[in-house]
CSV table of C-alpha atoms and ligand atoms in Angstrom, one decimal:
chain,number,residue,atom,x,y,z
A,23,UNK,CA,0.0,0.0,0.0
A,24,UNK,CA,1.4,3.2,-1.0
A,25,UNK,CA,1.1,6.0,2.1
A,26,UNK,CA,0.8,9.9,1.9
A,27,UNK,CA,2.5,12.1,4.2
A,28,UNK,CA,-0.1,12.9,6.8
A,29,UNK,CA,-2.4,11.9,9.5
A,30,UNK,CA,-0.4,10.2,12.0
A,31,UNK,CA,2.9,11.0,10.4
A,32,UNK,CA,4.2,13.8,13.3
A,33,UNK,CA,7.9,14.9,12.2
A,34,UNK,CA,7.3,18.6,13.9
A,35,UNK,CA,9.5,20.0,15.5
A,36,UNK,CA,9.7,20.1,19.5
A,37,UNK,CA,10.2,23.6,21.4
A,38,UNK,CA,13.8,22.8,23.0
A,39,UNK,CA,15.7,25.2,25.2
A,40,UNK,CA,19.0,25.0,23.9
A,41,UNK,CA,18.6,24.0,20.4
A,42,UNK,CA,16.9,24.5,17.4
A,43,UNK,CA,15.0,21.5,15.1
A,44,UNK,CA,14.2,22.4,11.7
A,45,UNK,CA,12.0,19.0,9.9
A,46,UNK,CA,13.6,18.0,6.5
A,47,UNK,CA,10.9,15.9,5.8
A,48,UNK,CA,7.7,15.1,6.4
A,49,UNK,CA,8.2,11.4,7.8
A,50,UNK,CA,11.5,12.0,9.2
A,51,UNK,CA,15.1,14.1,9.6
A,52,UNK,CA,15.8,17.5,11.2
A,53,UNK,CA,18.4,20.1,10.7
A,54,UNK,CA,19.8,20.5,14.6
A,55,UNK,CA,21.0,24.5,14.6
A,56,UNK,CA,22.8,26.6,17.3
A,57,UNK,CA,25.0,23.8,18.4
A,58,UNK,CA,28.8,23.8,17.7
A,59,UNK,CA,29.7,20.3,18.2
A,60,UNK,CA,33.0,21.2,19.4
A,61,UNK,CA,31.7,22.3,22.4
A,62,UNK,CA,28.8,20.5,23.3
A,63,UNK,CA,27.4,21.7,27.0
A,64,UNK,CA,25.6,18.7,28.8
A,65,UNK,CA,21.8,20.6,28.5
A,66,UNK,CA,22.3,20.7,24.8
A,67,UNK,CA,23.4,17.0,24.5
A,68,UNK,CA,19.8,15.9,26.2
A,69,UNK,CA,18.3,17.6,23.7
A,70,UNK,CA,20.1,17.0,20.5
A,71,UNK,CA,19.4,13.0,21.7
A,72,UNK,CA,16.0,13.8,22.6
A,73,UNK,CA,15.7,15.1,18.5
A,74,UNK,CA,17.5,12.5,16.8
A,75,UNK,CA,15.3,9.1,18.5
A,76,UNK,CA,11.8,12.0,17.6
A,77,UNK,CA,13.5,12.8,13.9
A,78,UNK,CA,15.7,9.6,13.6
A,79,UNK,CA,18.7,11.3,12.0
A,80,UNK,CA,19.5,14.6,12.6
A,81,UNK,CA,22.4,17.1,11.1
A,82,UNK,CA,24.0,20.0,11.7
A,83,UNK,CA,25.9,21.8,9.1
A,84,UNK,CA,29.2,24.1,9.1
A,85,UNK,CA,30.7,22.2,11.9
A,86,UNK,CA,34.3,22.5,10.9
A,87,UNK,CA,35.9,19.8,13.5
A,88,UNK,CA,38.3,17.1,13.1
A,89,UNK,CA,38.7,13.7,14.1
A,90,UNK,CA,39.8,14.2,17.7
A,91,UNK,CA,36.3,16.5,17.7
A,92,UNK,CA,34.6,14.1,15.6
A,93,UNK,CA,35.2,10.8,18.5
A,94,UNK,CA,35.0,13.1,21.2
A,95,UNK,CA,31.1,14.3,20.6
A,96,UNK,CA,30.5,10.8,19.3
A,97,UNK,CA,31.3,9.4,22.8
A,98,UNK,CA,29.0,11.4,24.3
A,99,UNK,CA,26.1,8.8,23.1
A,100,UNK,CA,28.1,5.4,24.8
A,101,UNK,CA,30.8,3.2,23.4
A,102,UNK,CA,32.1,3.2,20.2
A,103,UNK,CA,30.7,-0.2,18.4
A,104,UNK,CA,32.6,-2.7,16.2
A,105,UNK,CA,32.9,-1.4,12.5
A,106,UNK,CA,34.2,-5.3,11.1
A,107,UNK,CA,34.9,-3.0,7.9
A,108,UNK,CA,37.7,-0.7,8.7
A,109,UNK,CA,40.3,0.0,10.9
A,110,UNK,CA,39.9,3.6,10.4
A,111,UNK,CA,42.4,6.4,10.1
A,112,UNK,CA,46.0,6.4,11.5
A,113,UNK,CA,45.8,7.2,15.3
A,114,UNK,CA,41.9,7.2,14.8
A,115,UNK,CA,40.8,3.7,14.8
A,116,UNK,CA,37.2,5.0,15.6
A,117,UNK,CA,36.8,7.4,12.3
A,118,UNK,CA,36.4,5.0,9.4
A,119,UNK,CA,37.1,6.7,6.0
A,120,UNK,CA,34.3,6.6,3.4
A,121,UNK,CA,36.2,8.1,0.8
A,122,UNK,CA,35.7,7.4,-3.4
A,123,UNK,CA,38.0,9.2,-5.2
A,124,UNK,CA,36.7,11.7,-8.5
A,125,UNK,CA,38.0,8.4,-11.1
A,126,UNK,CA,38.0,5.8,-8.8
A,127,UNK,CA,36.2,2.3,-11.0
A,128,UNK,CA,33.6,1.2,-8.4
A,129,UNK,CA,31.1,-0.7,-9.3
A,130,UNK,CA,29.5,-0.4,-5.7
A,131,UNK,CA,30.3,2.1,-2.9
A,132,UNK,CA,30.2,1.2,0.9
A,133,UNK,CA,26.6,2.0,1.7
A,134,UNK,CA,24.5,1.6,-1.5
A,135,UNK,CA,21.5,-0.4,-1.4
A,136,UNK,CA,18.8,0.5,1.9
A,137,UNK,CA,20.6,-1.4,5.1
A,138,UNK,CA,20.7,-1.0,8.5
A,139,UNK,CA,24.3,-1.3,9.9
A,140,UNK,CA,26.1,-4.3,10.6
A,141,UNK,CA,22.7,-6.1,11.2
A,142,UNK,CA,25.2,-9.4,11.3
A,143,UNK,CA,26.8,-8.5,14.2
A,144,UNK,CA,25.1,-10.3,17.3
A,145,UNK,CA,25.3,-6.5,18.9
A,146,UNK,CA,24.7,-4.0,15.8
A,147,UNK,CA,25.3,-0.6,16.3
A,148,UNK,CA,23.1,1.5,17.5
A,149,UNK,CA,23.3,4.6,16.1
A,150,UNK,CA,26.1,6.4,13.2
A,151,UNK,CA,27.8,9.7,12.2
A,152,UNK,CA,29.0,10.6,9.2
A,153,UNK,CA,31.4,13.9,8.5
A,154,UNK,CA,31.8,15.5,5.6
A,155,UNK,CA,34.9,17.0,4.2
A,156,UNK,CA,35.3,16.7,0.5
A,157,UNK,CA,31.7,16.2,-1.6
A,158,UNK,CA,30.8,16.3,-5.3
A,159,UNK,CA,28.6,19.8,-6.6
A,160,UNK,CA,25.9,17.3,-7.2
A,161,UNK,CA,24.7,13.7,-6.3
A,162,UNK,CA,26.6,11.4,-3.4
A,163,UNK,CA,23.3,12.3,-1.3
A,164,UNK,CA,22.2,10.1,1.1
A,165,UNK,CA,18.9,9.1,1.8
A,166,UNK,CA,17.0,7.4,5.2
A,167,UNK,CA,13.7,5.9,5.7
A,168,UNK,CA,12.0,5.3,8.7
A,169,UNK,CA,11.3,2.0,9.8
A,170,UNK,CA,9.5,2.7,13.2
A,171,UNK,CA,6.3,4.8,11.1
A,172,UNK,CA,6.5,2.1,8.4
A,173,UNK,CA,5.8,-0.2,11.3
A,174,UNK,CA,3.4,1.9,12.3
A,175,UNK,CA,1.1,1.6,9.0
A,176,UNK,CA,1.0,-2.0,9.2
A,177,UNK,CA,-2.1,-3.2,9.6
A,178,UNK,CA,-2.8,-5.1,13.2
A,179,UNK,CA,-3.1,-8.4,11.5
A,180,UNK,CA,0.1,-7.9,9.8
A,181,UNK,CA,1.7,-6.5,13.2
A,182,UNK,CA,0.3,-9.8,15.2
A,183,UNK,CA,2.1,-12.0,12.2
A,184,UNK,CA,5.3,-10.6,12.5
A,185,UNK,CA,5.7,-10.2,16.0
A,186,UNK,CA,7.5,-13.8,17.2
A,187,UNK,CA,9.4,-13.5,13.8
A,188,UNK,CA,12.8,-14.1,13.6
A,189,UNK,CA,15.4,-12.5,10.6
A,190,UNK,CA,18.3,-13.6,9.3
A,191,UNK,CA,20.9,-11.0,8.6
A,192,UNK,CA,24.2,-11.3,6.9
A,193,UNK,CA,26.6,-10.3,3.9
A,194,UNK,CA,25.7,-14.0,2.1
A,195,UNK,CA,23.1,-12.4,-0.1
A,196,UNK,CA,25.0,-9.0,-0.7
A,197,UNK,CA,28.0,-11.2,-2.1
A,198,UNK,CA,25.5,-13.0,-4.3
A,199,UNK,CA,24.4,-9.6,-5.7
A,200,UNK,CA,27.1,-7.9,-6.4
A,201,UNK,CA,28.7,-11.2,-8.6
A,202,UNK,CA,25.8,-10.4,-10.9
A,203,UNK,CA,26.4,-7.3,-11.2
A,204,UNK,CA,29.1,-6.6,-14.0
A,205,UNK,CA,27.6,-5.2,-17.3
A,206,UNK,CA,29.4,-8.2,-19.6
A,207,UNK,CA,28.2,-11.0,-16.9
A,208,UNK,CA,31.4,-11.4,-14.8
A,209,UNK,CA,31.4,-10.5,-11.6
A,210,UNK,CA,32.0,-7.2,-10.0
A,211,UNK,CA,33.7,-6.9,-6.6
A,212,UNK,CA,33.2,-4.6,-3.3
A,213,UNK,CA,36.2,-2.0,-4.6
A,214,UNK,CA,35.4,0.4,-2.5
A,215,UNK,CA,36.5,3.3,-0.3
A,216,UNK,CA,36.6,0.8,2.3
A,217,UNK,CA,40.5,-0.9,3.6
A,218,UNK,CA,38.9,-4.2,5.1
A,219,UNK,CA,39.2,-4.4,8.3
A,220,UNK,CA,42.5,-6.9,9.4
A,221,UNK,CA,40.4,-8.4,12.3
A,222,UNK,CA,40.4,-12.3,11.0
A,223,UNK,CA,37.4,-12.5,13.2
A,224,UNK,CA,34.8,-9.3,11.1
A,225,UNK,CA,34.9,-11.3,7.8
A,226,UNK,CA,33.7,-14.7,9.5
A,227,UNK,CA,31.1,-12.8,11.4
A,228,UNK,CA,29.9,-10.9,8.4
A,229,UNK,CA,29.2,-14.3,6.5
A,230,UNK,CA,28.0,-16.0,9.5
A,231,UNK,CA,25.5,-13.5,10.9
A,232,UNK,CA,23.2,-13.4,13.3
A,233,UNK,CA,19.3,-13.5,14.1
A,234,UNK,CA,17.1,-10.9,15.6
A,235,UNK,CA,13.7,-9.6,15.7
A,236,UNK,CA,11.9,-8.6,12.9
A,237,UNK,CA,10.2,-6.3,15.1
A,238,UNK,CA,12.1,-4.5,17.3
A,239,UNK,CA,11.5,-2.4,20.1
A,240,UNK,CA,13.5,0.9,20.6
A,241,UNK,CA,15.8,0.3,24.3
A,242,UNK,CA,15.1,3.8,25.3
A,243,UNK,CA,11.6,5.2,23.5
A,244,UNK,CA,10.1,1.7,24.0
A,245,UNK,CA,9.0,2.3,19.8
A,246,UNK,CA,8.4,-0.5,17.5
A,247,UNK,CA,10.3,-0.8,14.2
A,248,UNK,CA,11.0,-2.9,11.4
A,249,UNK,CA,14.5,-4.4,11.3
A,250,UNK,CA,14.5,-5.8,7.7
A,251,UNK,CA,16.4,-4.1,5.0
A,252,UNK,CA,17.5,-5.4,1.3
A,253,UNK,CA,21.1,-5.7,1.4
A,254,UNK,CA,21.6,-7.7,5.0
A,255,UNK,CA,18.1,-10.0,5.5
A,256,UNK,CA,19.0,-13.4,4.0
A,257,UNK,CA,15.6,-15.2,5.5
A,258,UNK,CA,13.5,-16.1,8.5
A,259,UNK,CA,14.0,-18.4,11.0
A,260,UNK,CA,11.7,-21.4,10.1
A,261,UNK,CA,10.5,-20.7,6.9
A,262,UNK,CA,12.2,-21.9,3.5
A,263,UNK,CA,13.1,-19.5,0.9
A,264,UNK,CA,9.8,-19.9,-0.8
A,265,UNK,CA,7.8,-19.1,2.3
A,266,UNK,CA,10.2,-15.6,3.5
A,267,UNK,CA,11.2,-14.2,0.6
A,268,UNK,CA,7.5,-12.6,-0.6
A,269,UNK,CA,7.1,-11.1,3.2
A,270,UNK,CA,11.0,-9.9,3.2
A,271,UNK,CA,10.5,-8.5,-0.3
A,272,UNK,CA,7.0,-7.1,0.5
A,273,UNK,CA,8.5,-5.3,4.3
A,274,UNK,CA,11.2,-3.9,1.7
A,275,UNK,CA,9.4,-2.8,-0.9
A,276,UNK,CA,7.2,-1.3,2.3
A,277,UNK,CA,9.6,0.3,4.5
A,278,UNK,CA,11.6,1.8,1.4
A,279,UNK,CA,8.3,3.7,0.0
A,280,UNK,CA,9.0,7.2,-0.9
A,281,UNK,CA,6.4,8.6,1.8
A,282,UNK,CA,9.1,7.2,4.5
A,283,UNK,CA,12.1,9.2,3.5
A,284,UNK,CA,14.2,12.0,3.2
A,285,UNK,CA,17.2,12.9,1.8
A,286,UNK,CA,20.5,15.1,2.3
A,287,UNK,CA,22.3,17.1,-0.1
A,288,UNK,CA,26.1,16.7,1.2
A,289,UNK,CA,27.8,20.2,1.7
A,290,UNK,CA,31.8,20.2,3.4
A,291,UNK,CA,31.3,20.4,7.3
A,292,UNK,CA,27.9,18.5,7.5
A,293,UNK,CA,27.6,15.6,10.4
A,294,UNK,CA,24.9,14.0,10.2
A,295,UNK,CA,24.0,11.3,12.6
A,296,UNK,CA,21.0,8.7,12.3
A,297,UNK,CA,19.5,5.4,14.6
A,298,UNK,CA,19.8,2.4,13.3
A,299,UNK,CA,17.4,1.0,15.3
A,300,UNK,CA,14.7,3.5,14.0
A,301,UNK,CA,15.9,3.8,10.3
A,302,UNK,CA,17.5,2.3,7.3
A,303,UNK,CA,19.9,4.4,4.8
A,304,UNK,CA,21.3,4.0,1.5
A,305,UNK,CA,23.9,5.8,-0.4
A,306,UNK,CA,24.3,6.6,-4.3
A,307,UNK,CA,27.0,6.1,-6.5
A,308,UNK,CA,26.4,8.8,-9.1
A,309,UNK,CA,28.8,11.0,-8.7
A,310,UNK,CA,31.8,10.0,-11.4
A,311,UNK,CA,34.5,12.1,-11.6
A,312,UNK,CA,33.6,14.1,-8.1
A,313,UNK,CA,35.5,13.1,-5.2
A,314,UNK,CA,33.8,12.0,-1.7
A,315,UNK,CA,35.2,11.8,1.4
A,316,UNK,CA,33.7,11.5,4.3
A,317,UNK,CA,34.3,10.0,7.9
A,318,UNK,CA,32.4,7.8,10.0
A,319,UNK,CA,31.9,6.1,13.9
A,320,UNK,CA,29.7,4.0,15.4
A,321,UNK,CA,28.4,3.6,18.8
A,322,UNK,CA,27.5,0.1,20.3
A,323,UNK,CA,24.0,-1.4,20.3
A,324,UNK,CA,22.4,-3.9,22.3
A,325,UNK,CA,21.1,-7.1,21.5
A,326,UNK,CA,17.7,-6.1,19.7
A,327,UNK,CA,14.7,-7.5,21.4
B,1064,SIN,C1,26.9,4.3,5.3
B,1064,SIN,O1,26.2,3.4,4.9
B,1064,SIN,O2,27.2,4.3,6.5
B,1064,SIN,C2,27.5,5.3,4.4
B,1064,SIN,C3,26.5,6.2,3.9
B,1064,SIN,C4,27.0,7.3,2.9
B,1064,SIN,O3,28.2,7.2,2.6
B,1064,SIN,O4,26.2,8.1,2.5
């Protein structure tokens, strides 16, 4: 079913003391202004997490910082999580470059395709930040959906069917993908921005995965969301193939509707920082011959319930 932005969609923006939220869309994503993230005072840190679990990413633009800046208001939300892609930049294991150079051959960045990240970690992270320092004059946007108000729309019956469900998640059906991808038939490799991580252990994980709730329930808001995306969700738990892949395909197909999203036009200096636990996000790779580089962390989840 195909679902217009209003009625119970709320993205408004909530009078706070210290900050100010402007809505980017109507289903979800706020600009955060009056905040320089270099000097973050505790009353405006309760309210810039109060707006990004209400708007379920948030951003702030000129915020010139640099990586020591960069971990240091990252901590602020808990532990830094495990990447098992990168071990980030020299003295910064934390800040993971996502950087595609203006001629660079990819066939498929770090981040394309709607995902939720590291799903195949038994503890995925809980929410991510992304700086940026170099971006093209156009395309390299991202985009987010939310997966708590595409919950939301289910219908009860639908709800009441998901509910003891159990996903799959894992890189299996990502590889799979991206071998079919190259235009003559052969297949195309992950050469990417990304310098694999040297932990023996990430790869294994990545392939092995993990299971969680297809509904899951937010640790601190106590919302519902769906945690299902296209790139990670391989099947569910006691169904065959036959049986999963019309309801994975249909959540997809569901969650990713237009009426869900929003989208952000890169500029230098923009952090933007989203839950994964509330959203899913995809990137584009559309911007040939532009440079993109951008840096990343991730704080540590909990085991979804
Ligand atoms: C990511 O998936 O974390 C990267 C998104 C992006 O580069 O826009």
């Amino acid at each position: 079913m195909i679902h217009h932005p209003f009625g119970i969609f709320d993205n408004s923006a909530k009078e706070y003391q210290h900050i100010q939220a402007e809505p980017l869309a109507a289903a979800m994503g706020a600009e955060i202004l009056g905040v320089d993230l270099a000097n973050v005072s505790a009353a405006e840190f309760q309210e810039i997490q109060h707006a990004l679990f209400r708007h379920k990413m948030i951003y702030f633009r000129d915020q010139d910082i640099n990586h020591v800046e960069h971990e240091a208001f990252s901590a602020k939300f808990g532990e830094f999580g495990d990447d098992a892609y990168t071990d980030g930049v020299a003295d910064h294991s934390q800040v993971q470059p996502v950087l595609r150079e203006a001629n660079d051959p990819v066939a498929i960045i770090f981040g394309s395709g709607w995902h939720t990240d590291s799903p195949f970690l038994a503890k995925p992270p809980a929410i991510s930040m992304l700086r940026a320092v170099d971006v093209p004059p156009y395309g390299g946007d991202t985009m987010w959906t939310n997966s708590a108000l595409a919950y939301s729309q289910l219908s009860d019956t639908m709800k009441s069917m998901l509910a003891p469900l159990k996903v799959h998640m894992s890189i299996q059906r990502f590889l799979k993908e991206i071998k079919t991808t190259g235009k003559d038939g052969s297949p195309v490799y992950l050469k990417s921005s990304i310098k694999e991580s040297s932990n023996p252990n990430a790869a294994k994980q990545k392939f092995i995965g993990a299971f969680h709730p297809l509904v899951r329930t937010h640790p601190v808001t106590g919302e519902k969301s769906l945690y299902c995306d296209k790139t990670y969700t391989t099947c569910i738990q006691g169904m065959n193939e036959e049986e999963a892949r019309p309801i994975l395909d249909y959540l997809v197909q569901h969650i990713t509707q237009v009426a869900f999203t929003c989208r952000l036009r890169w500029k230098p200096n923009t952090f933007a920082l989203w839950d994964n636990r509330l959203c899913l996000h995809q990137a584009f790779n559309d911007h040939d011959g532009y440079r993109r580089e951008m840096y990343r962390t991730i704080i540590a989840g909990e085991t979804p319930i």
